[in-house]
Coordinates of C-alpha atoms and ligand atoms in Angstrom, one line a residue:
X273 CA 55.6 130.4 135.3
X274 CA 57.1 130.0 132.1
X275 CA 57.6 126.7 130.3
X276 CA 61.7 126.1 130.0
X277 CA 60.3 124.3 126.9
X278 CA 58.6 127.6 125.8
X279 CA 55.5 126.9 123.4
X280 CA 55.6 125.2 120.2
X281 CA 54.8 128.3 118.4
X282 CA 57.6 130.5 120.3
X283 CA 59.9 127.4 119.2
X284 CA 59.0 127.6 115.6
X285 CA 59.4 130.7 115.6
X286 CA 62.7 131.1 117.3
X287 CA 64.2 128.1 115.1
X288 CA 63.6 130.3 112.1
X289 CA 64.6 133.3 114.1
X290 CA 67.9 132.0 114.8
X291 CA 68.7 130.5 111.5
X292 CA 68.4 133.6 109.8
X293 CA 71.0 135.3 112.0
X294 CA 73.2 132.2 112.0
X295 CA 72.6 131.7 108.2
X296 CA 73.7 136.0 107.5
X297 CA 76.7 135.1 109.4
X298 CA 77.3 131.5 107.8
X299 CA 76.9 132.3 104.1
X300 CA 78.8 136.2 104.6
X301 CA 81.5 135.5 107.2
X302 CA 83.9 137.0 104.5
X303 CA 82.4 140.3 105.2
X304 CA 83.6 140.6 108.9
X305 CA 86.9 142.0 109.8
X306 CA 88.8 138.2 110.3
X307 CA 89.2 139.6 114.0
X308 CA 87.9 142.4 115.7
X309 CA 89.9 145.6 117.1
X310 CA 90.4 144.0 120.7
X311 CA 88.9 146.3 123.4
X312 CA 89.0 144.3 126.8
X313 CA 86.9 146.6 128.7
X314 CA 84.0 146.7 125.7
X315 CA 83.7 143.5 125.7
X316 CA 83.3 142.9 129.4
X317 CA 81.0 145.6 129.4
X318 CA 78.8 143.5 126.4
X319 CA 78.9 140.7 127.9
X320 CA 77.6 142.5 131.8
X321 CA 75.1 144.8 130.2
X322 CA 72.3 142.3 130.5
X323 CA 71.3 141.6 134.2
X324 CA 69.8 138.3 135.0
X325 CA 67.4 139.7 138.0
X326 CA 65.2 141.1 134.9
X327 CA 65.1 138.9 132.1
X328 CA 65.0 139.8 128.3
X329 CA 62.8 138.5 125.7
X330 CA 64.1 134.9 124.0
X331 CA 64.5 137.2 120.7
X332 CA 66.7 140.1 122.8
X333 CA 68.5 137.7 124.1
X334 CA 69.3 135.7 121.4
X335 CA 70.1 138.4 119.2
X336 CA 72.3 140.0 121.9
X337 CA 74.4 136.6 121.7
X338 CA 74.8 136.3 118.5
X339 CA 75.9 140.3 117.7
X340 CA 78.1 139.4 120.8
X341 CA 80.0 136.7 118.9
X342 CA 79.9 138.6 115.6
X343 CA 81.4 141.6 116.9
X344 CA 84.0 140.1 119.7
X345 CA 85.2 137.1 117.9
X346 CA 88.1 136.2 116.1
X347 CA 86.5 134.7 112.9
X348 CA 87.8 131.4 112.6
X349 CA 85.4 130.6 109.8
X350 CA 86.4 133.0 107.9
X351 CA 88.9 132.1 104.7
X352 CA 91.3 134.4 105.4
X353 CA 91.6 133.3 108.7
X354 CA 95.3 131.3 108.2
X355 CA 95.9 130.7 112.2
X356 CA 96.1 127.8 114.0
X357 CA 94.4 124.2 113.1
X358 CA 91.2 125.8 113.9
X359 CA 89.0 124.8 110.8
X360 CA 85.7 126.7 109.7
X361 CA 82.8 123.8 111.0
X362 CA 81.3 122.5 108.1
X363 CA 77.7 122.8 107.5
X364 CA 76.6 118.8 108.4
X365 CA 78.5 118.6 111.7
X366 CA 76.8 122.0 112.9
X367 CA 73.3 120.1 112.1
X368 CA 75.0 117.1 114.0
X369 CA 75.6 119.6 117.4
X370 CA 72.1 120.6 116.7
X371 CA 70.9 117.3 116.7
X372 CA 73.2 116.1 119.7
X373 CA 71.9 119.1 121.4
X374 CA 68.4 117.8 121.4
X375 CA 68.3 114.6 122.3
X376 CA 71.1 115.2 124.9
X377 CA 72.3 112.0 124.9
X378 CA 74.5 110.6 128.2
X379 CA 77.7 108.9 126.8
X380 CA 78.6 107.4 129.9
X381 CA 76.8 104.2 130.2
X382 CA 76.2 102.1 126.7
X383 CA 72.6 101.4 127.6
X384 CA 71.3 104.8 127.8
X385 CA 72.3 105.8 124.6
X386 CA 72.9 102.9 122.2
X387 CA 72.4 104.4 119.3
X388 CA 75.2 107.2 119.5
X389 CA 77.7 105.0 121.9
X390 CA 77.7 102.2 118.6
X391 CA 78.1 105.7 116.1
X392 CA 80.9 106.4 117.8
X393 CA 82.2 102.8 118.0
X394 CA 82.0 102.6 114.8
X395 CA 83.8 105.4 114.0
X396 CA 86.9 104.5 116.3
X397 CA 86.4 101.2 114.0
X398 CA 86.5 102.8 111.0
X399 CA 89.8 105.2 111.4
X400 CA 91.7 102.0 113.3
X401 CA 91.7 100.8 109.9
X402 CA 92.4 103.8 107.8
X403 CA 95.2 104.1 110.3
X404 CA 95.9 100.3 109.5
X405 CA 95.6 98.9 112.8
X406 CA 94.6 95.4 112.9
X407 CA 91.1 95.3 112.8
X408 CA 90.1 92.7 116.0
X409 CA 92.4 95.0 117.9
X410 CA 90.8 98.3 117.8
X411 CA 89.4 100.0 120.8
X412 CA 89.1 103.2 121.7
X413 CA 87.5 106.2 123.0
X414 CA 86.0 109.8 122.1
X415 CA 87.6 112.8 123.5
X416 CA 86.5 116.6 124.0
X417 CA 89.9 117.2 122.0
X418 CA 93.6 116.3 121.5
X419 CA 95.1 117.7 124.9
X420 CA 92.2 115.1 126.4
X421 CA 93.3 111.8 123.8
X422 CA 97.1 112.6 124.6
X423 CA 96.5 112.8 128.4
X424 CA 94.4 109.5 127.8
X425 CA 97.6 107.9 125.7
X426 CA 100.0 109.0 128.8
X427 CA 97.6 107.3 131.5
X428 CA 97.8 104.3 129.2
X429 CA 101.2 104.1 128.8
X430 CA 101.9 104.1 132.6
X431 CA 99.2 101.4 133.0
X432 CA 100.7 99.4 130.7
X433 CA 104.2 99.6 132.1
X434 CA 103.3 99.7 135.5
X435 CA 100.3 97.0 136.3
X436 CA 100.4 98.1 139.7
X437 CA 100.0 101.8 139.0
X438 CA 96.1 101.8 139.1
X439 CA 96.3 100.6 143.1
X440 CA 99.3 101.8 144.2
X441 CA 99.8 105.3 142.0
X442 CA 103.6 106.5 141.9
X443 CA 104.1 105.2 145.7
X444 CA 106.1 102.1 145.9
X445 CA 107.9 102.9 142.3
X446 CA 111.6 102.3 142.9
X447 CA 112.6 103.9 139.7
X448 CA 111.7 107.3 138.5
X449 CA 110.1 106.9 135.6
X450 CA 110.4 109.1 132.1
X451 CA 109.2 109.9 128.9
X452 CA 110.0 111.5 125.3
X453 CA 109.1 113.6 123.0
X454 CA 110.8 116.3 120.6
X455 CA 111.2 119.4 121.1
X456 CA 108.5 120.7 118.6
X457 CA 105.5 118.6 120.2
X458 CA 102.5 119.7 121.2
X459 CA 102.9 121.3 124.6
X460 CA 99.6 119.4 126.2
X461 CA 101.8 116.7 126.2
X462 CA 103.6 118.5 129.0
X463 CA 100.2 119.3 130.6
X464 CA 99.4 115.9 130.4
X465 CA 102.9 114.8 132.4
X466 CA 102.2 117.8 134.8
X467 CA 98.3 116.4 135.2
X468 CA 99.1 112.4 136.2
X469 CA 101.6 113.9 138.4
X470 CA 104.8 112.9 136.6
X471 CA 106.1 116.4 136.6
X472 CA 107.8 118.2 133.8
X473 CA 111.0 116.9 134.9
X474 CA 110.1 113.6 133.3
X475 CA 109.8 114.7 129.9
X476 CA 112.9 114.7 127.6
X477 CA 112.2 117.3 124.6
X478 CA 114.7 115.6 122.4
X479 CA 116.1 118.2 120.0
X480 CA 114.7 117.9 116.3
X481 CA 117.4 118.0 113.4
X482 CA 117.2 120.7 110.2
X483 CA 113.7 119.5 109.1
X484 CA 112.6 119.6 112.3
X485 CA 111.5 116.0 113.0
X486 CA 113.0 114.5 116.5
X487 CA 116.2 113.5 115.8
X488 CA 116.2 109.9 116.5
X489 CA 120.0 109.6 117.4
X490 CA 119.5 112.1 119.8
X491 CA 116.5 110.4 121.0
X492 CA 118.3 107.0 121.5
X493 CA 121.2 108.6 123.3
X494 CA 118.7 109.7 125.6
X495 CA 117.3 106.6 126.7
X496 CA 120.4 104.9 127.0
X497 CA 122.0 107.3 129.2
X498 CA 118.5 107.5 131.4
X499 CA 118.9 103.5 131.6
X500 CA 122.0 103.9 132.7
X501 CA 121.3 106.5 135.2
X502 CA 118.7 104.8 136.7
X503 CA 115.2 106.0 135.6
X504 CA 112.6 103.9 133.9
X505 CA 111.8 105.2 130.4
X506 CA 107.7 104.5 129.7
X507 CA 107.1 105.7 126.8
X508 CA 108.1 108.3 123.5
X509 CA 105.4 110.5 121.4
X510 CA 106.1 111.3 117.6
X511 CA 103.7 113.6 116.4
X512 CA 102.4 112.9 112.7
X513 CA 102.2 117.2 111.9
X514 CA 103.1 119.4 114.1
X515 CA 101.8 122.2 115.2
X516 CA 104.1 124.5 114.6
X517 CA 105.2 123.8 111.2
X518 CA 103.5 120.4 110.4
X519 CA 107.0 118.1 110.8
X520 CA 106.4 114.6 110.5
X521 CA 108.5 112.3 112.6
X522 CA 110.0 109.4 111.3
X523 CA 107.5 106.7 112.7
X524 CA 108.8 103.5 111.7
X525 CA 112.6 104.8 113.4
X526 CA 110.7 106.0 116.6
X527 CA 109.1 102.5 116.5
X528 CA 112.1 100.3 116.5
X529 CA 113.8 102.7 119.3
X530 CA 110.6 102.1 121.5
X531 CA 110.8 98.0 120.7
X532 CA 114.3 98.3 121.9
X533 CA 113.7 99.6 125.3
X534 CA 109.7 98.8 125.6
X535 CA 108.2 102.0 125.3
X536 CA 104.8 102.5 124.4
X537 CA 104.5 105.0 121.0
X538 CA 102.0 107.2 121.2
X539 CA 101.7 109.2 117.9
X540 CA 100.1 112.7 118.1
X541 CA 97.9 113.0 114.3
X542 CA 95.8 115.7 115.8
X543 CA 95.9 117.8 112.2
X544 CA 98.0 115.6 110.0
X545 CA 96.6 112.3 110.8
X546 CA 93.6 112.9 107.8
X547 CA 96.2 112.5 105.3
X548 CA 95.8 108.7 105.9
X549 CA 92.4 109.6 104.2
X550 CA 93.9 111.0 100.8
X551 CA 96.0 108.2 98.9
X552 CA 98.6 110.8 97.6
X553 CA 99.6 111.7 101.0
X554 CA 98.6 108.5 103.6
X555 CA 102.6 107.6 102.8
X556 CA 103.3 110.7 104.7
X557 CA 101.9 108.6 108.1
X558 CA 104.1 105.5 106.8
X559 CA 104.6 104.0 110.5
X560 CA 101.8 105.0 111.9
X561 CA 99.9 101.7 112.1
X562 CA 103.0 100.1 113.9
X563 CA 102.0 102.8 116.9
X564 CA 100.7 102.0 120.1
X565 CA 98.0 104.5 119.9
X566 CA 97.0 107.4 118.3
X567 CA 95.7 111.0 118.7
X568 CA 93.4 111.9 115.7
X569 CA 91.3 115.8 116.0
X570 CA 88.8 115.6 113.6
X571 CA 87.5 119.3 114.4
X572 CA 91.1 120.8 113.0
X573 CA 91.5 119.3 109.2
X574 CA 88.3 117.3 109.2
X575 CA 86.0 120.6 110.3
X576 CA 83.8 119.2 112.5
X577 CA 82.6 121.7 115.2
X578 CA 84.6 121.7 118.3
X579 CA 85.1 118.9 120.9
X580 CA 85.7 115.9 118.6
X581 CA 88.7 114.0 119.2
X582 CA 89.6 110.2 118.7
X583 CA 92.0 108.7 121.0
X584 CA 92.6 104.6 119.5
X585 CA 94.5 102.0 120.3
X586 CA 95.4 98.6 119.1
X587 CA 95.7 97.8 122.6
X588 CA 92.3 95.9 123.1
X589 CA 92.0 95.9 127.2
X590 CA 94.2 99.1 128.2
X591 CA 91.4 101.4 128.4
X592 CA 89.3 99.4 131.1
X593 CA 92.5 98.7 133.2
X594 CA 93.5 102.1 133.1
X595 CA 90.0 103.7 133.6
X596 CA 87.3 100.9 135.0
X597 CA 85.8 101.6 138.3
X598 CA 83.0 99.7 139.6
X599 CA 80.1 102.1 140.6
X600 CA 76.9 100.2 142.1
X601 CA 74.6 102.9 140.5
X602 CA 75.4 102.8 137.3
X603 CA 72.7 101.5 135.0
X604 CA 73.6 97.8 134.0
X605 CA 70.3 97.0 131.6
X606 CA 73.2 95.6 129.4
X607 CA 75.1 93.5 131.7
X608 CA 75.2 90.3 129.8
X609 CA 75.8 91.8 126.4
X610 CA 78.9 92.7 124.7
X611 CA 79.0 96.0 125.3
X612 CA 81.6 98.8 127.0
X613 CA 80.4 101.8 128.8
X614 CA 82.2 104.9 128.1
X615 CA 82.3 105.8 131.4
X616 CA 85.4 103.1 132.4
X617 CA 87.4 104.0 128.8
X618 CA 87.3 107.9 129.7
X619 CA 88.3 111.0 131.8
X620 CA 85.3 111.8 131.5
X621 CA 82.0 110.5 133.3
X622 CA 79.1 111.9 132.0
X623 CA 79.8 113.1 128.6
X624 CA 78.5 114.6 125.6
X625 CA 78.4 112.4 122.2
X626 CA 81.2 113.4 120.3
X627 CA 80.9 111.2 117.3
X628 CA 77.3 112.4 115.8
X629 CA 78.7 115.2 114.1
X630 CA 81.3 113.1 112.4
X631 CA 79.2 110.5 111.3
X632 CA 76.3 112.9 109.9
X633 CA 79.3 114.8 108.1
X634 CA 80.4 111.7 106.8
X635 CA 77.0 110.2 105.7
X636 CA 76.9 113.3 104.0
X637 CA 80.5 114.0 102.4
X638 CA 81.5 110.1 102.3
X639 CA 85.5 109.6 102.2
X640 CA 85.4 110.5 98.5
X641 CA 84.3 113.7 99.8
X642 CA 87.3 114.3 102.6
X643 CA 89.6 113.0 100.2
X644 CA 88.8 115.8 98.0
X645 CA 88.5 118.8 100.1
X646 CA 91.9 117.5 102.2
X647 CA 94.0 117.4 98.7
X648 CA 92.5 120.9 97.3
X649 CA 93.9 122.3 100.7
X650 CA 97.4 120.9 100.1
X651 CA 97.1 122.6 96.8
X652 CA 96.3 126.0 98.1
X653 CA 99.2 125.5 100.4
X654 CA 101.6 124.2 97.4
X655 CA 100.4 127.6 95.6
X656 CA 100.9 129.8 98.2
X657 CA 104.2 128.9 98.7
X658 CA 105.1 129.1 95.2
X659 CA 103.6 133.0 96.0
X660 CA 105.4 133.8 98.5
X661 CA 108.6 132.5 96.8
X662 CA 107.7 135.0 93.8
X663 CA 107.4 137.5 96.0
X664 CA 111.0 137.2 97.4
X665 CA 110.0 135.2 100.8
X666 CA 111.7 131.8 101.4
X667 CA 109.7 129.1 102.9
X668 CA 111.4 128.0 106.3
X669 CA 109.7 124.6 106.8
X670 CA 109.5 121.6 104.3
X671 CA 106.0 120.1 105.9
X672 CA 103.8 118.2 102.7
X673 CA 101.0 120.0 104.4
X674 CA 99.4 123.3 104.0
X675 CA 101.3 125.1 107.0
X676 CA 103.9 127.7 105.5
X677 CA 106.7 129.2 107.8
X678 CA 108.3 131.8 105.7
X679 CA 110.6 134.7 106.1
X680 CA 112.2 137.4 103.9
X681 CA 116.4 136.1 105.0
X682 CA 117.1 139.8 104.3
X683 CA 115.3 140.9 107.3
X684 CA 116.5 137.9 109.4
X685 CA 118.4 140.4 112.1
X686 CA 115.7 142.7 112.6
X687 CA 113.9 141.5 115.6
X688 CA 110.8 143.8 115.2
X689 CA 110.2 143.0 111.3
X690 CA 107.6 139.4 111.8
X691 CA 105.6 141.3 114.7
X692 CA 105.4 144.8 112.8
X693 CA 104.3 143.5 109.8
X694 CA 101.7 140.6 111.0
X695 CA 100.3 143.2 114.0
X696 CA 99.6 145.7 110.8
X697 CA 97.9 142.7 109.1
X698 CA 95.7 141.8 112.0
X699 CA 94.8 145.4 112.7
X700 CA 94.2 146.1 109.1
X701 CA 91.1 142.8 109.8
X702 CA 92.1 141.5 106.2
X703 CA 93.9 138.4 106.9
X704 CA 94.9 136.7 110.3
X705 CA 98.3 135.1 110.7
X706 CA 100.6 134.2 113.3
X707 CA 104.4 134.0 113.8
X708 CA 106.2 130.7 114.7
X709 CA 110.0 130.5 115.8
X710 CA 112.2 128.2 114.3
X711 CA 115.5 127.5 115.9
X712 CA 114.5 130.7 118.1
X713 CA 113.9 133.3 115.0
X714 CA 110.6 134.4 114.2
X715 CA 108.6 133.1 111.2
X716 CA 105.4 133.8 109.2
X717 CA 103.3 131.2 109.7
X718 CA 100.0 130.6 107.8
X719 CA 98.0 127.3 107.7
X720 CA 95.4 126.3 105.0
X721 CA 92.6 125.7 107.5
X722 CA 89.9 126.5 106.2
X723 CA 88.5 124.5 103.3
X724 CA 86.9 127.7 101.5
X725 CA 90.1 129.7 101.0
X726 CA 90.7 130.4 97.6
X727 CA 93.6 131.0 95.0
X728 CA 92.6 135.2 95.3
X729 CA 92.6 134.9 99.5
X730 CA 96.1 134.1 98.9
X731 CA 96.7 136.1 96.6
X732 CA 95.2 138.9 98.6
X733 CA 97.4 137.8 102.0
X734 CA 100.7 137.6 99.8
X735 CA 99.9 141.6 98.9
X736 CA 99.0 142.5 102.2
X737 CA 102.7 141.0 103.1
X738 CA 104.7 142.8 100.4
X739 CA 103.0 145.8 101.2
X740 CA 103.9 145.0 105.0
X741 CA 107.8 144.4 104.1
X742 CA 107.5 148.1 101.9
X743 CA 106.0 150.2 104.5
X744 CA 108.6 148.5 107.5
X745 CA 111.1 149.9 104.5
Ligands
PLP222 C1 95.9 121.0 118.3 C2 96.9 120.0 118.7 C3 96.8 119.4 120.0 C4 95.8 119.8 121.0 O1 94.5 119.4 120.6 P1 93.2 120.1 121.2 O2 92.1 119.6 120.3 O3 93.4 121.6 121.0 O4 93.0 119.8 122.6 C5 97.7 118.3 120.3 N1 98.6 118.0 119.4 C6 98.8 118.6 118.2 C7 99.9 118.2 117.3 C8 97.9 119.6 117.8 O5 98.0 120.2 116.6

């Protein structure tokens, strides 16, 4: 029978073996098409051509994966890749997946893994602060991503407005009870009400003004006529960059509104909350430490590989009431130290360690290093819009970070033009971007993402959109 540890010199050999092919792919991912000519049935047929009744050799099989993801991906490393908030990974935090991968650790008790459970508690430490939380008050947990730490911030909220929620569930509430958000927020925020089993009837998508952040008259109205209707309003998320076109709320007005009727304020920082690392642009977040809790993504601007999400708090005690079960069988070596097993602060049970990546990419980079690479993105954004402007576009969004909705006004009533010409850009596998409506009429939208894009990538995308807008005529 064969060893699932194979030998140690098939290992050596197939560490080297892989690293080449990853390392081709890694140091030349501008040579790919940024996404592939999509042919569904091609790819099923890749992916269903091997047959697991007779097995391949480790270097068939790993080569087969990797030409796989070469050839049916769309490259998100690459730098002319301006999608969503989906960064290329830097180098460090792929070591740290590596590295996580191997010694497997189990994040949900604290005693099994020490080492990584205290990495990642010092992390949550660390960005409480940047955030400006007060510093005996930070807790908080890892999550496989920003859908996960908002659905965590909305079981929070409930628990803290309704003690009894945890026994009793929504049975026995006399009021129904509602929540807010604009209108541009993320929409796991909705998944998260459909999840606890609020519904999406409890979520007000307060309309956001011009600049499209919530409009916080609107928002108040809201509540007030909710009060006096008879619900019971829980709690309101600002998000801190959205993802459409990277809108700031006003956080210190969404604060006073939720101390006025006791709502818990969640603020959802999945991209924009690493400007707090960069002192040019932490301003930006100006309310943000007055929050109840934060979402913060550090595999979109912080390009850690995927799964890497902080959900914190300033709430010291909210996680355990809203997640702590008592399981006999857990291991308890730790009992009479201060320590928390993830287990009752998470979804999640047994769980992978989130926060090595991070904290090797950190090691590595240091703040001065974030800092750095976070402001030379905004700078690539500032100069692409000053592009696009040259070139007769009008930037339709006024975000401070690198996320550009633009449009040419002159084409404003032709409902094809934004699909024509970005479809022609993403078949053409020079550049990938995608369209965003604003007030219901399609935009460009393009997004600095990817810390290696250069002054000529934009250069290059800007050409391949004034050649779009000639040949639409
Ligand atoms: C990306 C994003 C999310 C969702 O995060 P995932 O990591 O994709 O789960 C939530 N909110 C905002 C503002 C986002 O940009």
């Amino acid at each position: 029978m064969q060893s699932f540890d194979l030998n140690p010199s098939e290992r050596q050999e197939l560490y080297k073996f892989t690293i080449d092919l990853l390392e081709k792919y890694y140091s030349d991912t501008k040579s790919n098409r940024v996404s592939p000519k999509l042919d569904i049935s091609k790819i099923v047929d890749a992916v269903r051509k091997v047959n697991f009744s007779e097995h391949l050799t480790s270097k068939e099989a790993i080569k087969h994966l990797v030409e796989g993801m070469k050839n049916h991906s769309v490259h998100t490393p690459h730098p002319k890749y301006f999608g969503l908030y989906n960064p290329r990974a830097n180098f460090p935090s792929i070591m740290g997946d590596l590295i996580t991968a191997v010694f497997n650790p189990q994040l949900a008790a604290w005693s099994h893994s020490p080492f990584a459970n205290e990495i990642e508690n010092y992390l949550i430490a660390e960005f409480g602060k940047k955030f400006g939380y007060p510093h005996a008050n930070i807790d908080g947990v890892f999550a496989s991503g920003g859908a996960e730490a908002n659905l965590t911030s909305v079981l929070c909220a409930v628990n803290h407005a309704f003690p009894q929620f945890a026994k009793s569930g929504w049975f026995g509430m006399s009021k129904r009870p509602v929540m807010y958000c604009s209108a541009e927020s993320h929409h796991s925020v909705h998944k998260a009400a459909k999840t606890v089993g609020l519904g999406y009837d409890a979520i007000r998508n307060i309309p956001v003004r011009k600049d499209l952040k919530m409009d916080l008259e609107q928002l108040k109205g809201t509540i007030q006529k909710d009060v006096q209707e008879g619900y019971q309003p829980f709690m309101v998320i600002g998000t801190a960059g959205t993802t459409g076109t990277g809108a700031i709320d006003d956080l210190v007005g969404i604060r006073k509104i939720a101390d006025e009727y006791a709502l818990w304020f969640h603020v959802d920082a999945a991209y924009g909350g690493a400007a707090v690392l960069h002192p040019d642009l932490k301003d930006l977040l100006d309310g943000i430490s007055l929050s109840d809790s934060i979402t913060f993504d550090a595999h979109k601007w912080l390009s850690v590989t995927m799964g890497t999400s902080l959900f914190i708090t300033r709430h010291k005690g909210i996680l355990s009431e809203t997640f702590r079960i008592t399981a006999e069988y857990m291991p308890k070596e730790a009992k009479d130290l201060e320590i928390v097993d993830p287990f009752t602060h998470s979804i999640q049970w047994s769980r992978r360690a989130y926060g090595i990546k991070l904290y090797l990419a950190l090691m590595i980079f240091g703040w001065e290093g974030y800092e750095k690479t976070i402001r030379h993105q905004t700078k690539i954004g500032e100069k692409l819009k000053e592009l696009l402007e040259k070139g007769g576009w009008t930037v339709m969004n006024s975000s401070p970070f690198p996320v550009v909705c633009f449009m040419d006004e002159n084409y404003l009533d032709h409902p094809d033009f934004t699909k024509t010409v970005i479809n022609e850009i993403i078949d053409s596998g020079k550049s990938w971007i995608s369209i965003y409506p604003i007030f219901g009429k399609p935009t460009f939208r393009a997004c600095i993402t990817n810390y290696n894009t250069s002054v000529e990538d934009i250069e290059e995308l800007v050409g391949e959109l004034n050649e779009g807008r000639e040949r639409f005529g």
